Coordinates of C-alpha atoms in Angstrom, one line a residue:
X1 CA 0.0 0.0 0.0
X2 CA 2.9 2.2 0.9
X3 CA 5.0 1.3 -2.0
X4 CA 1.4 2.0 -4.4
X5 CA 1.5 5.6 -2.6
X6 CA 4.9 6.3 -3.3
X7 CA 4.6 5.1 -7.1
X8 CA 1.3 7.8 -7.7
X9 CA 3.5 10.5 -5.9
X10 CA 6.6 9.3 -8.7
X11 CA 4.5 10.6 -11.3
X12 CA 5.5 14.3 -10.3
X13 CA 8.9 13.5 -11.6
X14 CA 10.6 12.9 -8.0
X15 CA 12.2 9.5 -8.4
X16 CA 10.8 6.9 -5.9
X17 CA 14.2 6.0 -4.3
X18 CA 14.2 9.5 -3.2
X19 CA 10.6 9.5 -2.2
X20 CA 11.3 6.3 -0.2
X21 CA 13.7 7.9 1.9
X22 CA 11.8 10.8 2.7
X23 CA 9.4 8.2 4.4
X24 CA 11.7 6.8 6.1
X25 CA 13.4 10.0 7.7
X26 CA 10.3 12.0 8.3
X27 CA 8.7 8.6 9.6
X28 CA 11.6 8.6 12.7
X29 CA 10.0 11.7 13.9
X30 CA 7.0 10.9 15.4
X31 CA 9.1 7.4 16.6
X32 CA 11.4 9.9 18.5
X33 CA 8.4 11.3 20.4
X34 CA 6.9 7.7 21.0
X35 CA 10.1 6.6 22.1
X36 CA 10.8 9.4 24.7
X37 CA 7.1 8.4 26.2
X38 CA 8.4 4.8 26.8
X39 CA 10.0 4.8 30.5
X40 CA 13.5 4.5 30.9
X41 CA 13.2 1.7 33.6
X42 CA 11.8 -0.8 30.7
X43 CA 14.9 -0.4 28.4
X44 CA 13.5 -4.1 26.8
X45 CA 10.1 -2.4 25.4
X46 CA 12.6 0.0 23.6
X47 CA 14.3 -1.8 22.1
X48 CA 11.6 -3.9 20.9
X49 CA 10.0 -0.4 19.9
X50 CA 12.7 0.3 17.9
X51 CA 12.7 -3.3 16.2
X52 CA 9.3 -2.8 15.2
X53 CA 9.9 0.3 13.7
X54 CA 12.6 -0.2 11.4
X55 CA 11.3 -3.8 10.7
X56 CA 7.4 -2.1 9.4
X57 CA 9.5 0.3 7.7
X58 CA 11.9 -1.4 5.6
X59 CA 9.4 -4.3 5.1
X60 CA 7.0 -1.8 3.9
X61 CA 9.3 0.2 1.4
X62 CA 11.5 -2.7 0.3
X63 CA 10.4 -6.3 1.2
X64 CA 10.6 -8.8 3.9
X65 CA 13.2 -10.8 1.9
X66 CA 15.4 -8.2 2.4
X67 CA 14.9 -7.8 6.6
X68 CA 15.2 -11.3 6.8
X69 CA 18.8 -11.0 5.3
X70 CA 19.5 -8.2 8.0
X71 CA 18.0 -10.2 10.7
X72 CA 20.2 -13.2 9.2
X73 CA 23.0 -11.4 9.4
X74 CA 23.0 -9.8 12.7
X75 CA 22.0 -13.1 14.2
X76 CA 24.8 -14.8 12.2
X77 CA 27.4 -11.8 13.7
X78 CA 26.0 -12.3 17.1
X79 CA 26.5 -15.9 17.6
X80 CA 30.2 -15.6 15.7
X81 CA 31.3 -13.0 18.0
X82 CA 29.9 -14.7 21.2
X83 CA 31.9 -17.9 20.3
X84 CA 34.7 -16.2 19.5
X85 CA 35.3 -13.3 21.2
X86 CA 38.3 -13.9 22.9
X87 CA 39.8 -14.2 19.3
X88 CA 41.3 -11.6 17.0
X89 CA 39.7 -14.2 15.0
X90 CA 36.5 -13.5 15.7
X91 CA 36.5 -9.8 14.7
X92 CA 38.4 -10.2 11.3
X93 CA 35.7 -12.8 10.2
X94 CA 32.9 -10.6 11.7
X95 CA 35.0 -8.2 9.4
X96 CA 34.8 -10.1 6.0
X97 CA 31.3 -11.7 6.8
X98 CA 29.5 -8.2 6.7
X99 CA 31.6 -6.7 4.1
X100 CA 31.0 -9.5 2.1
X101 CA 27.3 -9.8 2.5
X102 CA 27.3 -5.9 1.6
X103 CA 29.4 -6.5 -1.4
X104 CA 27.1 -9.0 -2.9
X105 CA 24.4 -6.7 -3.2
X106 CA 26.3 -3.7 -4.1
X107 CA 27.4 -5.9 -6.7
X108 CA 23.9 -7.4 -7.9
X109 CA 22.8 -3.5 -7.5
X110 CA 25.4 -1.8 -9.2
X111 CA 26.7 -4.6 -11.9
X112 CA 24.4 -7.0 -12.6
X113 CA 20.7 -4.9 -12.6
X114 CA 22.7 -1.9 -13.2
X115 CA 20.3 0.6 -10.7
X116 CA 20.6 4.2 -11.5
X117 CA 18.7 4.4 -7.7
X118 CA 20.3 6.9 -5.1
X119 CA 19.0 5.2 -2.3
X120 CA 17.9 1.6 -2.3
X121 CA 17.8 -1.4 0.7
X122 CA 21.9 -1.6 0.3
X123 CA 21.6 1.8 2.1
X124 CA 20.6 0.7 5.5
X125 CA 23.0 -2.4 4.9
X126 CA 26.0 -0.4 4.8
X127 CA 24.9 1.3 8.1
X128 CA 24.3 -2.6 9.5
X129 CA 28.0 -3.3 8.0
X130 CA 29.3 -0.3 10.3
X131 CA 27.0 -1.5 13.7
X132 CA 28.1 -5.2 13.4
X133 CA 31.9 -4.8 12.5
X134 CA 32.3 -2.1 15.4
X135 CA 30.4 -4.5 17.7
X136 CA 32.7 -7.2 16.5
X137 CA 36.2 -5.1 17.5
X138 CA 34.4 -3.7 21.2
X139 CA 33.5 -7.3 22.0
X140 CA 36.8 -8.6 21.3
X141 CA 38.5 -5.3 23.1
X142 CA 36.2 -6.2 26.4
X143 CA 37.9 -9.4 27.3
X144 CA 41.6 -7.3 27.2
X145 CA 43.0 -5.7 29.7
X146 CA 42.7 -2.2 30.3
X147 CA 46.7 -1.8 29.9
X148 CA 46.5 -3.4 26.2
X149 CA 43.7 -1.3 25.2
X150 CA 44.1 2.6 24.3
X151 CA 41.8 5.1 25.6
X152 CA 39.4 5.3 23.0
X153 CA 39.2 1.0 22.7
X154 CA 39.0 1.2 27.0
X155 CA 35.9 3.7 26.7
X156 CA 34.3 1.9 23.8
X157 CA 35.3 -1.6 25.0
X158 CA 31.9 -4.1 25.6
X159 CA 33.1 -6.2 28.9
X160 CA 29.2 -7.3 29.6
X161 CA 28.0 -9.3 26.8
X162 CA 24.6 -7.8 25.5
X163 CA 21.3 -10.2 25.5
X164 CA 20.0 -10.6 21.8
X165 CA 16.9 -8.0 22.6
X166 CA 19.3 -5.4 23.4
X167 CA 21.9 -6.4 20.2
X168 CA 18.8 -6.2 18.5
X169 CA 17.9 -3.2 19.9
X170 CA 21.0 -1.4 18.7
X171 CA 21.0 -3.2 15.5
X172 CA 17.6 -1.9 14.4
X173 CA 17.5 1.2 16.2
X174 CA 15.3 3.1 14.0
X175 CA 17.3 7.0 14.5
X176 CA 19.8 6.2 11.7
X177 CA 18.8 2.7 10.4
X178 CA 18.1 4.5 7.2
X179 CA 21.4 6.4 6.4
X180 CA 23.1 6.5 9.7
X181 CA 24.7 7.9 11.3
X182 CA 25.9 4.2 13.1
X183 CA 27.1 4.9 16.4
X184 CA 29.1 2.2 19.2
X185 CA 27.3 0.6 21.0
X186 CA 28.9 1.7 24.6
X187 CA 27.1 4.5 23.2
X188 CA 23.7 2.6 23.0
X189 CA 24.0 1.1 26.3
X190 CA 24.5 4.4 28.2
X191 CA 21.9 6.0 26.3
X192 CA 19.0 3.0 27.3
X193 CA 20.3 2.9 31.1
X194 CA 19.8 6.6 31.2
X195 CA 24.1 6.7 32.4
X196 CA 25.9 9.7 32.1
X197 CA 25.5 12.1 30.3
X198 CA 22.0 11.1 29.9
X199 CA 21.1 11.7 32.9
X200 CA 21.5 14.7 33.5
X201 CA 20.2 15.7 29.3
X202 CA 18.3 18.9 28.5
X203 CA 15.1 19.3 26.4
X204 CA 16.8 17.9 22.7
X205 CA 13.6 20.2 21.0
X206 CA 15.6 23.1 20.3
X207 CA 18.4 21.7 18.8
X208 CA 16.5 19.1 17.3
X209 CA 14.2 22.2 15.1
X210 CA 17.6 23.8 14.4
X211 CA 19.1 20.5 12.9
X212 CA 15.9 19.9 11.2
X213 CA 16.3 23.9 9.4
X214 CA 19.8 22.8 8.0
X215 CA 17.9 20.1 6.3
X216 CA 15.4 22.2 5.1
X217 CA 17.5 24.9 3.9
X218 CA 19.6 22.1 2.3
X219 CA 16.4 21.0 0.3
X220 CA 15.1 24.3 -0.9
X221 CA 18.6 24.3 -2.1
X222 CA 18.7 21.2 -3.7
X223 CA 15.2 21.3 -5.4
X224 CA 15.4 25.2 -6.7
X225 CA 19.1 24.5 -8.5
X226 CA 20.2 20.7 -8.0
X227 CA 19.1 20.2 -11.7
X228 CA 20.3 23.4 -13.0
X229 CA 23.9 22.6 -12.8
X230 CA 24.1 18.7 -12.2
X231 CA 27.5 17.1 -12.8
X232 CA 25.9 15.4 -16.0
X233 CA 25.9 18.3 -18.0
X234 CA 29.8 18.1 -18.4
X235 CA 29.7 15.5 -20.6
X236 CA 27.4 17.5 -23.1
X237 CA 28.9 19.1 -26.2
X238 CA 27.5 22.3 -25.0
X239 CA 30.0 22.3 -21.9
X240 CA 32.9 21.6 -23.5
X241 CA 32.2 24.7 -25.8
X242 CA 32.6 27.0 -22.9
X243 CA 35.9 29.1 -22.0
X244 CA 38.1 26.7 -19.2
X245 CA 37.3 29.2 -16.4
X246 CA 33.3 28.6 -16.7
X247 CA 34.1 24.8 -17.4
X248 CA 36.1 24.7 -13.5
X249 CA 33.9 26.9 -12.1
X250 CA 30.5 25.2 -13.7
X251 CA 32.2 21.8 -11.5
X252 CA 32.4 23.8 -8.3
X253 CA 28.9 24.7 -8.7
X254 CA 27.2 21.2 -9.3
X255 CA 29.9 19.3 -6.4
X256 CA 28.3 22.1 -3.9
X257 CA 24.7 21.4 -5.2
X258 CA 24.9 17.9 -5.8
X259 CA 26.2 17.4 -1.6
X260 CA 22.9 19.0 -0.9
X261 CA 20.9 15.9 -0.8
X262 CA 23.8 14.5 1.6
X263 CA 22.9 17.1 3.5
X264 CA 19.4 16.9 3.4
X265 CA 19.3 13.2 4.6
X266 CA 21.9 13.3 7.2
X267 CA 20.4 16.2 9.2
X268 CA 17.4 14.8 8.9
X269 CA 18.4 11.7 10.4
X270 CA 21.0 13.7 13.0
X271 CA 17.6 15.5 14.0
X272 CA 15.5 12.1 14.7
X273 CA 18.6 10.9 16.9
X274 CA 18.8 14.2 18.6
X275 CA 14.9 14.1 19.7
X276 CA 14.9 10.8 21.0
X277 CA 18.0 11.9 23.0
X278 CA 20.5 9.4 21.6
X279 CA 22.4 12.4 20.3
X280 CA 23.2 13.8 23.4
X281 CA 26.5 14.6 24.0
X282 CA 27.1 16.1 27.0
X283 CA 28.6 19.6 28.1
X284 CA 31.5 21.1 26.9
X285 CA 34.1 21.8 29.3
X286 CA 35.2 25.1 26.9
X287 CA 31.8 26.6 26.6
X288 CA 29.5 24.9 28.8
X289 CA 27.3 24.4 26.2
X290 CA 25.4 21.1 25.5
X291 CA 26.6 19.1 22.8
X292 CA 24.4 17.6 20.6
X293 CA 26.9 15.7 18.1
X294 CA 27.6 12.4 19.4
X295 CA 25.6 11.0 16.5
X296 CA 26.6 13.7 13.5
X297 CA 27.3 12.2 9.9
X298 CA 28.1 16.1 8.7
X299 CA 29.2 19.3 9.7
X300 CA 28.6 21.5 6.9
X301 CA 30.5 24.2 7.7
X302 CA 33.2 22.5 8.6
X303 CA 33.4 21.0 5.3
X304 CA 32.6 23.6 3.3
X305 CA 35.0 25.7 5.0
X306 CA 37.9 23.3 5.4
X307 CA 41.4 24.9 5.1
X308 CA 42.8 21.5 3.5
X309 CA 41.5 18.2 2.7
X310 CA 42.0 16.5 6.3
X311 CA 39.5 18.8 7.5
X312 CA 37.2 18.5 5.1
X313 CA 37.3 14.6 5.2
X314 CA 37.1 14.9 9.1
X315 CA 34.0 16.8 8.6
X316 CA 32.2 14.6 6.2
X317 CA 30.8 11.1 7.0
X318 CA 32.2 11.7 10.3
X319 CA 31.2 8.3 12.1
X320 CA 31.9 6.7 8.8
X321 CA 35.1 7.9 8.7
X322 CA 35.6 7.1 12.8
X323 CA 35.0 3.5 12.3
X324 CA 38.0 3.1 9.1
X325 CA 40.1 4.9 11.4
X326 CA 39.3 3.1 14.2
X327 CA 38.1 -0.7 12.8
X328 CA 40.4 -0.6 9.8
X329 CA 43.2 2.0 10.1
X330 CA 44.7 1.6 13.9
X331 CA 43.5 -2.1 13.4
X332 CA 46.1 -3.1 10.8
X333 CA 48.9 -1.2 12.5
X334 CA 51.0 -3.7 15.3
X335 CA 50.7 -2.1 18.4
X336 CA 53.8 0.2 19.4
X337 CA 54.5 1.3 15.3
X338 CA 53.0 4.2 13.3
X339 CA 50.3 3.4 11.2
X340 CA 52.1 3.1 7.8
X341 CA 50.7 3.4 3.6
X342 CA 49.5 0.2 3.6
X343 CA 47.1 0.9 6.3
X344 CA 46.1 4.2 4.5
X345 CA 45.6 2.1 1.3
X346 CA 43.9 -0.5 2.9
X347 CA 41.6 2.3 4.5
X348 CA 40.7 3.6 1.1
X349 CA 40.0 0.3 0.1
X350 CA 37.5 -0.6 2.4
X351 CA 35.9 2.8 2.2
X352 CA 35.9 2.1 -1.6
X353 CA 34.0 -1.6 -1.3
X354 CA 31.7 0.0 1.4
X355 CA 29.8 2.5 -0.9
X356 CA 29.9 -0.5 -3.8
X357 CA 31.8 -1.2 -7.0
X358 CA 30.9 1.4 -9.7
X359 CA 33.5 2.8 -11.0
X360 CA 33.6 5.9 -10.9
X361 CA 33.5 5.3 -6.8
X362 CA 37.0 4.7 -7.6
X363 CA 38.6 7.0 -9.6
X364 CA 37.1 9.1 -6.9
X365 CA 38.9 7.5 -3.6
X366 CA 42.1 6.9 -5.7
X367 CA 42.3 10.5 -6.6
X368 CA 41.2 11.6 -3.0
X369 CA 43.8 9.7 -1.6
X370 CA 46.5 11.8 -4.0
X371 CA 45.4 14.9 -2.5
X372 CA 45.4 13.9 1.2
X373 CA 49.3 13.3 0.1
X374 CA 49.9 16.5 -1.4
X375 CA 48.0 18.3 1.2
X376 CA 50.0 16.7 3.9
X377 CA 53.8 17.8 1.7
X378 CA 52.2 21.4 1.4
X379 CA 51.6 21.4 5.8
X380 CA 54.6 19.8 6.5
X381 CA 56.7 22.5 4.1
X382 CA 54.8 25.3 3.3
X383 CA 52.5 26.4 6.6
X384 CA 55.6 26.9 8.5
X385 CA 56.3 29.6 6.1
X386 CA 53.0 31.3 7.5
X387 CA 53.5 30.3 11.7
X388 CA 55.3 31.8 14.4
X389 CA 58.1 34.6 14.2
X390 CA 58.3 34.2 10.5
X391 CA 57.7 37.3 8.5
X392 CA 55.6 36.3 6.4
X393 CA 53.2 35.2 9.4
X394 CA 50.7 38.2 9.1
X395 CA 49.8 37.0 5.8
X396 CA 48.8 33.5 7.7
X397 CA 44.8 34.5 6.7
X398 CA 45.4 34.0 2.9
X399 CA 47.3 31.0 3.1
X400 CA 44.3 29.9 4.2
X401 CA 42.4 31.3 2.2
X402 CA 43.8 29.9 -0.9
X403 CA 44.1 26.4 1.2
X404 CA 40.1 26.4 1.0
X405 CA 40.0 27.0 -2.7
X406 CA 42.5 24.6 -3.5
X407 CA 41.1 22.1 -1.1
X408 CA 37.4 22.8 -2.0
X409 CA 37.9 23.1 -5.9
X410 CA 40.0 20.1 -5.4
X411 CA 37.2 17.6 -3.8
X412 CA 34.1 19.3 -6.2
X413 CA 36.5 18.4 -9.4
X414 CA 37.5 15.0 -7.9
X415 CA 34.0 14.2 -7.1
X416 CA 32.5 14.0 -10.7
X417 CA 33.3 10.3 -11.2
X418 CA 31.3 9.3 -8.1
X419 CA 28.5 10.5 -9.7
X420 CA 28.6 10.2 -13.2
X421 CA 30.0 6.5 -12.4
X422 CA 31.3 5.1 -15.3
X423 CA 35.1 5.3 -16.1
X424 CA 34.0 7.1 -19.5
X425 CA 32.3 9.5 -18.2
X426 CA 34.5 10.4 -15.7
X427 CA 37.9 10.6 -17.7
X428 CA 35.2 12.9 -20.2
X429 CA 34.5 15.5 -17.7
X430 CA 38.3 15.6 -16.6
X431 CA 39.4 15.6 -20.0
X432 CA 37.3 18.9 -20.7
X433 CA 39.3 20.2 -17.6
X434 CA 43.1 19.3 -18.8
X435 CA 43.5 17.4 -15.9
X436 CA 44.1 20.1 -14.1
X437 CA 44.1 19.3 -10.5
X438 CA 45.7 15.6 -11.2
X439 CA 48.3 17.7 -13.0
X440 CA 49.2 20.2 -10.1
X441 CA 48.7 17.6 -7.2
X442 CA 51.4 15.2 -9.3
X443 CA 53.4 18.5 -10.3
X444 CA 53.8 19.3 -6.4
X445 CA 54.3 15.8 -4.9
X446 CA 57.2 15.5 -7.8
X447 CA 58.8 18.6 -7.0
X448 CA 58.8 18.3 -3.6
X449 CA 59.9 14.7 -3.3
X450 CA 62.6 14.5 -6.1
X451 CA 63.4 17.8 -7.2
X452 CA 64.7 19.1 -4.1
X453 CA 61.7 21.9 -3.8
X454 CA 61.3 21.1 0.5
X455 CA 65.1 22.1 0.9
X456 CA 64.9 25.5 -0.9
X457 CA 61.8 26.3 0.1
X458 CA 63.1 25.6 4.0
X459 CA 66.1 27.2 3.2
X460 CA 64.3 30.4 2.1
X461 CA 61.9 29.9 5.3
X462 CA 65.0 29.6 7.8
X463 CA 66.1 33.2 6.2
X464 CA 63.1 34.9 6.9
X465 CA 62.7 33.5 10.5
X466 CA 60.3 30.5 9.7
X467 CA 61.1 27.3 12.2
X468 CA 61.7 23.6 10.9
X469 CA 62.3 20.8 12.7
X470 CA 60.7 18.6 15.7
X471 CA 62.0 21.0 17.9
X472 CA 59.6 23.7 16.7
X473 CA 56.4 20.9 15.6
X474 CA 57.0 19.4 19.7
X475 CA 56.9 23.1 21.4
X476 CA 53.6 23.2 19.3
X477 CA 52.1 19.9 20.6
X478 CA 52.9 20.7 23.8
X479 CA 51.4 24.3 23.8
X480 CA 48.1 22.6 22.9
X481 CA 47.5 19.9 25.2
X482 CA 50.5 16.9 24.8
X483 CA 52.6 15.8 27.6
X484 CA 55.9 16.9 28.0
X485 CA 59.3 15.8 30.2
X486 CA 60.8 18.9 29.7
X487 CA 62.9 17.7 26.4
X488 CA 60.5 16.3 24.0
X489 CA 56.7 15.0 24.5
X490 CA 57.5 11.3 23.4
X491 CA 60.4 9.6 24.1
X492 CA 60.1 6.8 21.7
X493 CA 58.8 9.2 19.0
X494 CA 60.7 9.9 15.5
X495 CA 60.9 12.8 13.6
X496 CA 58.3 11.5 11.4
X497 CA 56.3 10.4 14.1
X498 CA 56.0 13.8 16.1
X499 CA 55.1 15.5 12.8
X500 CA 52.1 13.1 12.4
X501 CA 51.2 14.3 16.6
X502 CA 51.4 18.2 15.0
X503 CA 49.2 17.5 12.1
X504 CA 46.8 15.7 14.7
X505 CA 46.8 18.6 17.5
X506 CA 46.1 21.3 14.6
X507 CA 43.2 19.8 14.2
X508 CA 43.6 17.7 11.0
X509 CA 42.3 14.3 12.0
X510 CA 39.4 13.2 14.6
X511 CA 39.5 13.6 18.3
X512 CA 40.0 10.2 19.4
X513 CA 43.5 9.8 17.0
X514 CA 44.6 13.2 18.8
X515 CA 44.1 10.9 22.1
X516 CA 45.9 8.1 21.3
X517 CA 48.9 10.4 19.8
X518 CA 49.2 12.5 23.0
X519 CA 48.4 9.5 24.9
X520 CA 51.5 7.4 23.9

């Protein structure tokens, strides 16, 4: 019946993927208000509340073939990782099973049906993908020790082994099921017992209408100019007859427009999380202001306003991007060694097989992954040029300046492929562009790494008072927060290794990496 109402409403010319969606955001609204009328003292009805929601939902817009393959495989991840929890074993194969499982369909999806669909049942799958693994990795951390666990793994760590109702419960939890964000389930558990900071949690109405007016702007946005300058026009003859300028700039517009309906989807599902309260996030010791971000895919002006492309990644898909850091990246580093380029590559990889196996996904990461290079040689050789008793210092605001642009036209030309998706395509739209960005980005790497550009360019910095060196990158960590002896903040660091602590403690990768760096 559902499905019949969404198909009459298709006939405006709004594709029903996107119309499914809608109902299954706007539908966790009035859940949220349900759910906050259920007591805390009966934590089972939730999560049977929450069962039942997603489950009418999904079985409703998609069918109950596909549930039962959810339910399948959570059961399937339950039983593995109670068996074999005590085994790094048990995580690894929690690992493959779910990206495996998602991979089939992304495959059937995206390669064999070929589906054009933006949003289909693979979507809450990938979100499943994130809740199992993650529940896989705290299981195993909860039978450790607290001394072979890092801060971040101790907090996140599940030592009491959950009955199925409540795994179920924070499987199918219905703020998020949709798109996510997916969220730990230490998280979960606090959040259902009503432990701190729950307790103590404001009125989430006010920040739960503001969340909900991002994604509304977001829309109007998207539905007055998303098909006025989509990416698909680029590979029109009509494009490739305009001057260059209007050709990069045209890509700028439509990588802006087409994040819109990002936008639109994650606030929308930030907002449901907020009102039932799961989004609470406690008070910040700066501002003592109430944080409402514990479940936040996006912030938008922190991406749209990222200096360089580490910000900008650590401000998109942000619980996405915690669990390859956390599940994939520090995972496939041995304890007591820096995480090394085959973790980073391994990282992109799994990132890559997550969203599916168009190909255009690719181009996309592989090129991504070029600029968070470059954009780490330009930090490490350039910024100091613009830091501290250098004279060039006062002109530190249009180094950053020009770091957005690059950073921002960067990403919005590097983002074409994943949504044009075929290989064609994409190589069409960056041939009408020179190759412009792959050019510069290989240009700089190049010069910098072979050509000798780092030691001029520090030899003209050292002139004009710029500082090099750990000895400068160390007084920095330690002025903002890391631990220090009185000769260096860690003992067993390299030179390398302390740079890596600077780019964390300027704010360039997520919190709980900053922890385990100044930690150490």
């Amino acid at each position: 019946m559902l499905n019949d109402y969404i198909e009459s409403l298709a006939r405006t010319g709004v594709p029903p993927d996107l119309l499914k969606a809608a109902v299954m955001l706007i539908a966790a609204f009035p859940a949220a208000i349900l759910y906050r009328l259920i007591p805390a003292s009966s934590p089972t009805a939730r999560h049977l509340f929450s069962i039942g929601v997603s489950g009418t939902l999904f079985c409703s817009l998609f069918n109950v073939s596909g549930f039962i393959q959810l339910v399948g495989e959570a059961l399937a991840i339950y039983v593995l990782t109670a068996t074999m929890r005590k085994s790094k074993w048990g995580p690894i194969l929690a690992f493959l099973g779910a990206m495996g499982q998602l991979s089939i369909n992304h495959i059937f999806g995206q390669l064999i049906n070929k589906s054009t669909a933006n949003f289909d049942h693979t979507a809450p799958m990938m979100v499943l993908a994130i809740k199992l693994t993650s529940f896989a990795w705290a299981a195993h951390d909860g039978t450790k020790p607290d001394k072979d666990l890092s801060a971040d793994q101790r907090s996140l760590a599940i030592r009491k082994f959950p009955g199925l109702i409540e795994y179920f419960g924070y499987v199918f939890f219905f703020g998020g099921f949709l798109v996510g964000p997916a969220f730990e389930f230490a998280d979960y558990r606090k959040f259902i017992t009503n432990e701190p900071p729950f307790d103590q949690m404001p009125s989430p109405a006010l920040p739960a209408l503001k969340t909900v007016a991002s994604a509304f702007v977001s829309l109007v946005v998207f539905f007055k100019f998303g098909n006025v300058f989509p990416y698909h026009y680029a590979l029109t003859p009509e494009y490739a007859k305009l001057a260059f300028p209007k050709r990069f700039l045209y890509l700028q517009l439509a990588g802006l427009l087409a994040r819109t309906k990002y936008y639109v989807a994650w606030k929308l599902s930030e907002a449901a999380c907020i009102l039932s309260g799961v989004g609470y996030n406690g008070i910040d010791p700066k501002t003592g202001k109430h944080l409402w971000n514990r479940v936040q895919n996006i912030a938008i002006l922190g991406f749209e306003l990222a200096p360089n492309s580490k910000v900008a990644l650590d401000n998109w898909n942000k619980n996405t991007g915690l669990w390859l850091r956390r599940y994939v990246y520090l995972r496939i580093t041995p304890a007591g060694t820096k995480p090394s380029g085959a973790a980073a590559v391994a990282t992109y990889l799994t990132s890559a097989f997550w969203h599916g196996f168009r190909p255009g996904f690719y181009l996309t990461f592989i090129s991504g992954s070029l600029l968070n290079v470059v954009a780490r040689t330009i930090r490490r050789n350039v910024r100091p040029l613009f830091l501290g008793a250098s004279r060039l210092a006062p002109l530190k605001p249009i180094y950053d300046v020009l770091g957005w642009a690059a950073t921002i036209g960067s990403i919005n030309y590097f983002a074409a492929p994943f949504v044009v998706h075929s290989v064609e395509s994409s190589l069409t739209i960056w041939k009408a562009n020179y190759y412009l960005v792959h050019v510069v980005l290989i240009a700089v790497e190049v010069g910098f790494t072979y050509l000798g550009f780092n030691r001029m360019l520090k030899k003209f910095g050292q002139s004009i008072g710029a500082q090099y060196g750990t000895q400068e990158i160390r007084s920095r960590v330690v002025s903002k927060g890391g631990r220090s002896n009185g000769t260096n903040v860690h003992s067993k660091s390299s030179d390398d290794e302390v740079k890596f602590m600077a780019d964390v403690v300027d704010g360039t990768a997520v919190p709980a990496m900053a922890k385990e760096a100044k930690e150490d």
